[in-house]
Coordinates of C-alpha atoms in Angstrom, one line a residue:
M15 CA 11.6 -30.4 22.3
T16 CA 14.3 -32.4 24.1
T17 CA 17.5 -34.1 22.7
G18 CA 19.6 -36.3 24.9
G19 CA 17.8 -35.0 28.0
K20 CA 18.5 -31.4 27.1
Q21 CA 16.0 -28.8 25.9
T22 CA 16.7 -27.4 22.5
T23 CA 15.4 -23.8 22.0
A24 CA 17.8 -22.5 19.4
P25 CA 15.5 -23.2 16.4
A26 CA 12.6 -21.3 17.9
G27 CA 14.8 -18.5 19.0
S28 CA 16.4 -18.2 15.6
A29 CA 13.0 -18.2 13.9
K30 CA 11.8 -15.4 16.2
R31 CA 14.9 -13.3 15.5
A32 CA 14.5 -13.9 11.8
L33 CA 10.8 -12.8 12.0
A34 CA 11.8 -9.8 14.0
G35 CA 14.4 -8.8 11.4
R36 CA 12.0 -9.1 8.5
L37 CA 9.3 -7.2 10.3
S38 CA 11.8 -4.5 11.4
W39 CA 13.0 -3.8 7.9
G40 CA 9.4 -3.8 6.6
L41 CA 8.4 -1.3 9.2
A42 CA 11.5 0.9 8.8
D43 CA 11.0 1.0 5.0
Q44 CA 7.3 1.9 5.2
A45 CA 8.1 4.4 7.9
A46 CA 10.5 6.2 5.6
S47 CA 8.0 6.0 2.7
S48 CA 5.1 7.2 4.8
L49 CA 7.1 10.0 6.3
S50 CA 7.8 11.3 2.8
N51 CA 4.2 11.1 1.8
F52 CA 3.1 12.7 5.1
A53 CA 5.5 15.6 4.6
V54 CA 4.3 16.2 1.1
G55 CA 0.6 16.2 2.3
V56 CA 1.2 18.5 5.2
Y57 CA 3.4 20.9 3.1
V58 CA 0.8 21.1 0.3
A59 CA -2.1 21.5 2.8
R60 CA -0.3 24.3 4.6
S61 CA 1.0 26.0 1.5
L62 CA -2.1 25.9 -0.8
G63 CA -5.2 25.6 1.3
V64 CA -8.2 23.3 1.2
T65 CA -9.3 23.6 -2.5
A66 CA -5.8 23.3 -4.0
F67 CA -5.1 20.4 -1.6
G68 CA -8.2 18.7 -2.9
V69 CA -6.8 19.0 -6.5
F70 CA -3.5 17.5 -5.3
S71 CA -5.5 14.7 -3.6
L72 CA -7.3 13.8 -6.8
A73 CA -3.9 13.4 -8.5
W74 CA -2.7 11.4 -5.5
V75 CA -5.5 8.8 -5.6
T76 CA -5.0 8.5 -9.4
Y77 CA -1.4 7.6 -8.7
G78 CA -2.6 5.0 -6.2
L79 CA -4.7 3.4 -8.9
V80 CA -1.8 3.3 -11.4
L81 CA 0.5 2.0 -8.7
N82 CA -1.8 -0.9 -8.0
V83 CA -1.9 -1.7 -11.8
S84 CA 1.9 -1.9 -11.8
R85 CA 2.0 -4.0 -8.6
G86 CA -0.6 -6.4 -9.9
L87 CA 1.1 -7.0 -13.2
G88 CA 4.7 -6.7 -12.1
T89 CA 5.8 -6.8 -8.5
D90 CA 3.1 -9.0 -6.9
P91 CA 4.1 -12.0 -9.1
L92 CA 7.7 -11.2 -8.4
M93 CA 7.1 -11.4 -4.7
V94 CA 5.2 -14.6 -5.0
R95 CA 7.4 -16.5 -7.4
F96 CA 10.9 -15.1 -6.9
S97 CA 11.3 -14.6 -3.1
G98 CA 14.3 -16.5 -1.8
V99 CA 15.3 -17.9 -5.1
P100 CA 19.0 -18.1 -6.4
E101 CA 20.4 -14.6 -7.2
A102 CA 20.7 -15.2 -11.0
S103 CA 17.0 -16.1 -11.2
W104 CA 16.0 -13.1 -9.1
R105 CA 18.1 -10.7 -11.1
G106 CA 16.4 -11.8 -14.4
A107 CA 13.0 -11.6 -12.9
A108 CA 13.7 -8.2 -11.2
A109 CA 14.9 -6.8 -14.6
R110 CA 11.7 -7.8 -16.3
A111 CA 9.4 -6.9 -13.4
S112 CA 10.9 -3.4 -13.1
G113 CA 10.7 -3.1 -16.9
T114 CA 7.0 -3.9 -16.6
A115 CA 6.6 -1.2 -14.0
L116 CA 8.4 1.3 -16.2
G117 CA 6.3 0.4 -19.2
V118 CA 3.0 0.7 -17.2
G119 CA 4.2 4.2 -16.0
A120 CA 5.1 5.3 -19.5
A121 CA 1.8 4.1 -21.1
L122 CA -0.6 5.3 -18.4
G123 CA 1.5 8.4 -17.9
A124 CA 0.9 9.3 -21.6
V125 CA -2.8 8.8 -21.0
S126 CA -2.7 11.1 -17.9
V127 CA -0.8 13.8 -19.9
V128 CA -3.4 13.8 -22.7
A129 CA -6.3 13.7 -20.3
G130 CA -4.8 16.6 -18.3
L131 CA -4.2 18.8 -21.3
G132 CA -7.7 18.1 -22.5
L133 CA -9.2 18.9 -19.1
G134 CA -7.3 22.2 -18.7
G135 CA -7.2 24.4 -15.7
R136 CA -5.4 23.8 -12.4
A137 CA -6.6 20.2 -12.2
G138 CA -5.7 19.4 -15.8
L139 CA -2.2 20.8 -15.3
A140 CA -1.8 18.6 -12.2
F141 CA -2.8 15.5 -14.1
A142 CA -0.5 16.3 -17.0
C143 CA 2.4 16.7 -14.5
L144 CA 1.5 13.5 -12.9
G145 CA 1.8 11.7 -16.2
V146 CA 5.3 13.0 -16.6
V147 CA 6.5 11.7 -13.3
L148 CA 4.6 8.3 -13.2
P149 CA 7.4 6.2 -14.8
G150 CA 9.8 7.3 -12.0
L151 CA 7.3 6.8 -9.3
L152 CA 6.4 3.3 -10.4
L153 CA 10.1 2.2 -10.9
Q154 CA 11.0 3.4 -7.4
D155 CA 8.2 1.3 -6.0
A156 CA 9.3 -1.7 -8.1
W157 CA 12.8 -1.6 -6.6
R158 CA 11.3 -1.7 -3.1
F159 CA 9.4 -4.9 -3.7
A160 CA 12.3 -6.4 -5.6
F161 CA 14.6 -5.8 -2.7
F162 CA 12.2 -7.5 -0.3
A163 CA 11.8 -10.4 -2.6
A164 CA 15.6 -10.8 -2.4
G165 CA 15.5 -10.6 1.3
T166 CA 17.4 -7.3 1.4
G167 CA 14.9 -5.0 3.0
R168 CA 17.7 -2.8 4.1
K169 CA 18.2 -1.6 0.5
A170 CA 14.5 -0.8 0.2
F171 CA 14.8 1.3 3.3
V172 CA 17.9 3.2 2.0
N173 CA 16.2 3.8 -1.3
D174 CA 13.2 5.4 0.5
V175 CA 15.6 7.5 2.6
V176 CA 17.2 8.8 -0.7
W177 CA 13.7 9.7 -1.9
G178 CA 13.1 11.6 1.3
V179 CA 16.4 13.5 1.1
A180 CA 15.8 14.5 -2.5
L181 CA 12.3 15.6 -1.6
V182 CA 13.4 18.3 0.8
P183 CA 14.9 20.8 -1.8
A184 CA 12.2 19.9 -4.3
L185 CA 9.5 20.9 -1.9
V186 CA 11.3 24.2 -1.1
V187 CA 11.3 25.1 -4.8
A188 CA 7.7 24.0 -5.2
A189 CA 6.6 26.2 -2.3
R190 CA 8.2 29.2 -4.0
V191 CA 6.3 28.5 -7.2
G192 CA 3.2 28.0 -5.2
S193 CA 1.1 25.7 -7.5
V194 CA -0.3 22.2 -7.3
A195 CA 1.6 21.3 -10.5
A196 CA 4.9 22.3 -8.9
F197 CA 4.2 20.1 -5.9
V198 CA 3.3 17.1 -8.1
L199 CA 6.6 17.6 -10.1
A200 CA 8.6 17.9 -6.9
W201 CA 7.1 14.8 -5.4
G202 CA 7.5 12.7 -8.6
G203 CA 10.9 14.2 -9.6
S204 CA 12.4 13.2 -6.3
A205 CA 11.1 9.7 -6.7
A206 CA 12.8 9.5 -10.0
V207 CA 16.1 10.3 -8.2
A208 CA 15.5 7.3 -5.9
A209 CA 14.5 5.1 -8.9
A210 CA 17.8 5.9 -10.6
Y211 CA 19.7 5.1 -7.4
G212 CA 17.8 1.8 -7.2
C213 CA 19.5 0.8 -10.5
F214 CA 22.9 1.4 -8.9
Q215 CA 21.9 -0.5 -5.7
S216 CA 20.8 -3.6 -7.6
G217 CA 23.2 -3.4 -10.5
I218 CA 20.2 -4.1 -12.7
R219 CA 18.9 -2.2 -15.7
P220 CA 15.1 -2.4 -16.1
R221 CA 14.2 -4.4 -19.2
A222 CA 11.1 -2.8 -20.7
S223 CA 11.5 -5.1 -23.7
G224 CA 11.0 -8.1 -21.3
A225 CA 7.6 -6.8 -20.1
R226 CA 5.7 -8.8 -22.8
V227 CA 7.4 -12.0 -21.7
W228 CA 6.8 -11.2 -18.1
L229 CA 3.1 -10.6 -18.6
R230 CA 2.7 -13.8 -20.6
D231 CA 4.6 -16.0 -18.1
H232 CA 2.7 -14.7 -15.1
R233 CA -0.7 -13.9 -16.5
D234 CA -2.3 -16.5 -14.2
L235 CA -1.3 -14.4 -11.1
G236 CA -1.1 -11.0 -12.8
S237 CA -4.7 -11.1 -13.9
R238 CA -6.0 -12.0 -10.5
Y239 CA -3.9 -9.5 -8.6
L240 CA -4.6 -6.8 -11.2
V241 CA -8.4 -7.1 -10.7
E242 CA -8.0 -7.3 -6.9
N243 CA -5.6 -4.4 -6.6
V244 CA -7.5 -2.1 -9.1
S245 CA -10.8 -2.8 -7.4
N246 CA -9.3 -1.6 -4.2
S247 CA -7.6 1.6 -5.4
G248 CA -10.3 2.2 -8.0
A249 CA -12.9 2.3 -5.3
A250 CA -10.9 5.1 -3.5
Q251 CA -10.6 7.0 -6.8
L252 CA -14.3 6.7 -7.6
R253 CA -15.1 7.9 -4.1
A254 CA -12.8 10.9 -4.4
Y255 CA -14.1 11.9 -7.8
G256 CA -17.7 11.4 -6.7
L257 CA -17.2 13.3 -3.5
G258 CA -15.7 16.2 -5.5
A259 CA -18.7 16.2 -7.8
I260 CA -21.3 16.0 -5.0
V261 CA -19.8 18.2 -2.3
G262 CA -16.9 20.0 -4.0
V263 CA -13.1 19.5 -4.5
G264 CA -12.5 21.0 -1.0
A265 CA -14.2 18.0 0.5
V266 CA -11.6 15.7 -1.0
G267 CA -8.9 17.8 0.7
V268 CA -10.7 17.5 4.0
I269 CA -11.0 13.7 3.8
R270 CA -7.3 13.5 2.8
G271 CA -6.4 15.7 5.7
A272 CA -8.2 13.4 8.1
E273 CA -6.5 10.4 6.6
L274 CA -3.1 12.2 7.0
L275 CA -3.7 12.3 10.7
L276 CA -3.7 8.5 10.7
G277 CA -0.5 8.5 8.7
P278 CA 1.9 7.2 11.4
F279 CA -0.4 4.2 12.1
M280 CA -0.9 3.6 8.4
A281 CA 2.9 3.4 8.1
V282 CA 2.8 0.5 10.5
L283 CA -0.1 -1.2 8.8
M284 CA 1.5 -0.9 5.3
G285 CA 4.9 -1.9 6.6
L286 CA 3.4 -5.1 8.1
S287 CA 1.6 -5.8 4.8
L288 CA 5.0 -6.3 3.2
V289 CA 5.7 -9.4 5.2
T290 CA 2.3 -10.7 6.6
V291 CA 1.5 -13.0 3.7
A292 CA 4.9 -14.7 3.9
E293 CA 4.6 -15.1 7.7
A294 CA 1.1 -16.5 7.3
A295 CA 2.5 -19.0 4.8
R296 CA 5.2 -20.1 7.3
V297 CA 2.6 -20.6 10.0
L298 CA 0.5 -22.7 7.5
R299 CA 3.5 -25.0 6.7
R300 CA 4.5 -25.4 10.4
D301 CA 1.2 -25.7 12.1
P302 CA -1.9 -25.2 9.8
H303 CA -4.3 -25.3 12.8
R304 CA -2.7 -22.1 14.1
L305 CA -3.3 -20.1 10.9
G306 CA -6.8 -18.8 11.9
R307 CA -5.5 -17.8 15.4
F308 CA -2.5 -16.1 13.9
C309 CA -4.6 -14.1 11.4
L310 CA -7.0 -13.1 14.1
L311 CA -4.2 -11.9 16.3
L312 CA -2.6 -10.0 13.4
G313 CA -5.9 -8.2 12.4
G314 CA -7.0 -7.6 16.0
A315 CA -3.7 -6.0 17.0
Q316 CA -3.9 -3.7 14.0
A317 CA -7.5 -2.7 14.7
A318 CA -6.7 -2.1 18.4
A319 CA -3.7 0.1 17.5
A320 CA -5.8 2.1 15.1
L321 CA -8.4 2.8 17.8
L322 CA -5.7 3.8 20.3
W323 CA -4.2 6.2 17.8
G324 CA -7.6 7.7 17.0
T325 CA -8.3 8.2 20.7
A326 CA -5.0 10.0 21.0
L327 CA -5.9 12.3 18.1
L328 CA -9.1 13.4 19.8
L329 CA -6.9 14.8 22.6
V330 CA -4.8 16.9 20.2
P331 CA -5.3 20.7 20.9
D332 CA -6.5 22.8 18.0
R333 CA -3.4 24.9 18.2
L334 CA -1.2 21.9 17.5
G335 CA -3.5 20.6 14.8
E336 CA -3.5 23.9 13.0
L337 CA 0.3 23.9 13.2
V338 CA 0.3 20.6 11.3
L339 CA -2.5 21.0 8.7
G340 CA -3.1 24.7 8.7
G341 CA -6.6 25.7 7.6
V342 CA -7.5 22.0 6.8
W343 CA -7.4 21.1 10.5
S344 CA -10.7 22.4 11.7
A345 CA -12.8 20.5 9.1
A346 CA -10.5 17.4 9.2
A347 CA -10.8 17.1 13.0
E348 CA -14.5 16.5 12.7
L349 CA -13.8 13.3 10.8
I350 CA -11.3 11.7 13.2
V351 CA -13.9 9.3 14.7
P352 CA -15.3 7.8 11.5
V353 CA -11.9 7.7 9.7
T354 CA -10.4 5.9 12.7
L355 CA -13.2 3.3 12.7
G356 CA -12.7 2.8 9.0
V357 CA -9.0 2.3 9.4
A358 CA -9.6 -0.1 12.3
G359 CA -12.0 -2.1 10.2
A360 CA -9.5 -2.2 7.4
G361 CA -6.8 -3.4 9.8
L362 CA -9.0 -6.2 11.1
G363 CA -9.6 -7.3 7.5
T364 CA -5.9 -7.4 6.6
G365 CA -5.5 -10.4 8.9
A366 CA -8.0 -12.4 7.0
A367 CA -6.6 -11.2 3.7
A368 CA -3.1 -12.5 4.6
G369 CA -4.6 -15.9 5.5
L370 CA -6.5 -16.2 2.2
R371 CA -3.3 -15.3 0.2
A372 CA -1.3 -17.8 2.2
L373 CA -3.9 -20.5 1.5
G374 CA -3.8 -19.7 -2.2
A375 CA -7.6 -19.0 -2.1
A376 CA -7.4 -16.5 -4.9
G377 CA -11.1 -16.8 -5.8
R378 CA -12.3 -16.1 -2.3
S379 CA -9.8 -13.3 -1.9
L380 CA -11.0 -11.6 -5.2
R381 CA -14.7 -12.0 -4.2
S382 CA -14.0 -10.5 -0.8
Q383 CA -12.1 -7.5 -2.3
L384 CA -14.8 -6.8 -4.9
F385 CA -17.5 -6.9 -2.2
A386 CA -15.5 -4.5 0.0
S387 CA -14.8 -2.2 -2.9
V388 CA -18.5 -2.0 -3.9
C389 CA -19.4 -1.3 -0.2
Y390 CA -16.7 1.4 0.0
V391 CA -17.9 3.3 -3.1
G392 CA -21.6 2.9 -2.1
G393 CA -21.0 4.0 1.5
G394 CA -18.8 6.9 0.5
L395 CA -21.0 8.4 -2.2
G396 CA -24.3 7.5 -0.5
G397 CA -23.1 9.1 2.7
A398 CA -21.9 12.2 0.7
A399 CA -25.3 12.6 -0.9
A400 CA -27.1 12.3 2.4
A401 CA -24.9 14.3 4.7
G402 CA -21.9 15.8 2.8
T403 CA -18.3 15.2 3.8
V404 CA -19.1 13.9 7.3
G405 CA -21.7 11.5 5.8
S406 CA -19.2 10.2 3.4
A407 CA -16.7 9.5 6.2
W408 CA -19.3 7.6 8.2
G409 CA -20.5 5.7 5.1
V410 CA -17.0 4.5 4.4
A411 CA -16.5 3.5 8.1
A412 CA -19.6 1.3 8.0
A413 CA -18.7 -0.1 4.6
T414 CA -15.2 -1.0 5.8
V415 CA -16.5 -2.9 8.8
C416 CA -18.9 -4.8 6.6
G417 CA -16.1 -5.6 4.1
S418 CA -13.9 -6.9 6.9
A419 CA -16.7 -9.2 8.1
V420 CA -16.9 -10.7 4.6
W421 CA -13.1 -11.2 4.5
W422 CA -13.3 -13.2 7.7
L423 CA -16.3 -15.3 6.6
H424 CA -14.3 -16.3 3.5
L425 CA -11.2 -17.1 5.5
W426 CA -13.1 -19.4 7.9
S427 CA -14.7 -21.1 4.9
A428 CA -11.3 -21.6 3.3
L429 CA -9.9 -23.0 6.5
R430 CA -12.7 -25.6 6.7
E431 CA -12.0 -26.6 3.1
R432 CA -8.3 -26.8 3.7
P433 CA -8.0 -30.6 3.9
R434 CA -9.4 -30.8 0.4
N435 CA -7.4 -27.9 -1.1
P436 CA -3.6 -28.2 -0.8
V437 CA -1.5 -25.1 -0.6
S438 CA -0.9 -23.6 -4.0
E439 CA 2.2 -21.8 -5.3
E440 CA 0.7 -18.5 -4.1
G441 CA 0.7 -19.8 -0.5
T442 CA 4.2 -21.1 -0.5
S443 CA 6.1 -18.0 -1.4

């Protein structure tokens, strides 16, 4: 672009710097969060062994399901409708959304406590302890998303650092106790510390009484995101429970151990997911014809990075692997190839998912996610029945690639329909 004979590059440069800033805080925040999760996983694996680590992993995937319920009902609508709004509007929305997260944690936490006490044994005690710490875990996550909606990703990063610092002494105490329940309490208790600090950072007190109004006002988005999110995490939970029933609880620990090896890459993947929908929406507004190319570049880069990371893991000597995962390493190392392919397929699919969200194609997004979830459960459990833990890993890898293909088919269809479907509110956040 030229003005008065001179080339003007400032707007493009400013846009790139702004994009780099948003991506940097998203990556930094997710790096801090994933580092804490990785430390917990490694510490439990080394301290308790394969079977106990499997019990901990069952509690972990259950938390993932509850987390996605909270996000679908609370923080996803917050991100869509209250990003970049005046501070007064954001503060009221953040109070109600965080109150919704707290309410979801209390309600489903009570269910987890009752179920755990009824189940009994080591697994039952772990689920009971999970129920106790769920409110703090969900509130901490709500503050992260609230800060990104306000454009203050730095605060989300600081909050996750506080969680990580509080986690260190908690893990030391849990290791002395030496039980799965102690590690669950250490992990969730330290999150509660960060959740409380989030109240001071924001100057906002969560309004649990506002949850009903929040759910009513945003039920159009909340219902869609709830089904989509729960189908995703619910598939992981069904696969974990089914794998434990078919092969044994130790197999769940082995799968989790292999996934932990992809932890650093997953930090990048999840960090980018905090900003990809917003960036895809910006591309759609500036130059709609570039959206497909942008999403392909986004997904392709993540898939390529996953493959490179997996290749590097294959070169890790056993001595170093055992130093990280202890007795879990030998079995987890056999799953590096299928788990890497599965993560690469998921990375490729996230590019299409970002495009569908930006287009506001909620129906296509939901159908894609439901198909991918059914494939994930079918591949994981079918593979487990046919060939145990290794079969489950390969089944999930094949299912993830198929699911990614469906995401892209729906995106291309949505792009062809674009002239007849104006961008909705979901695509303009």
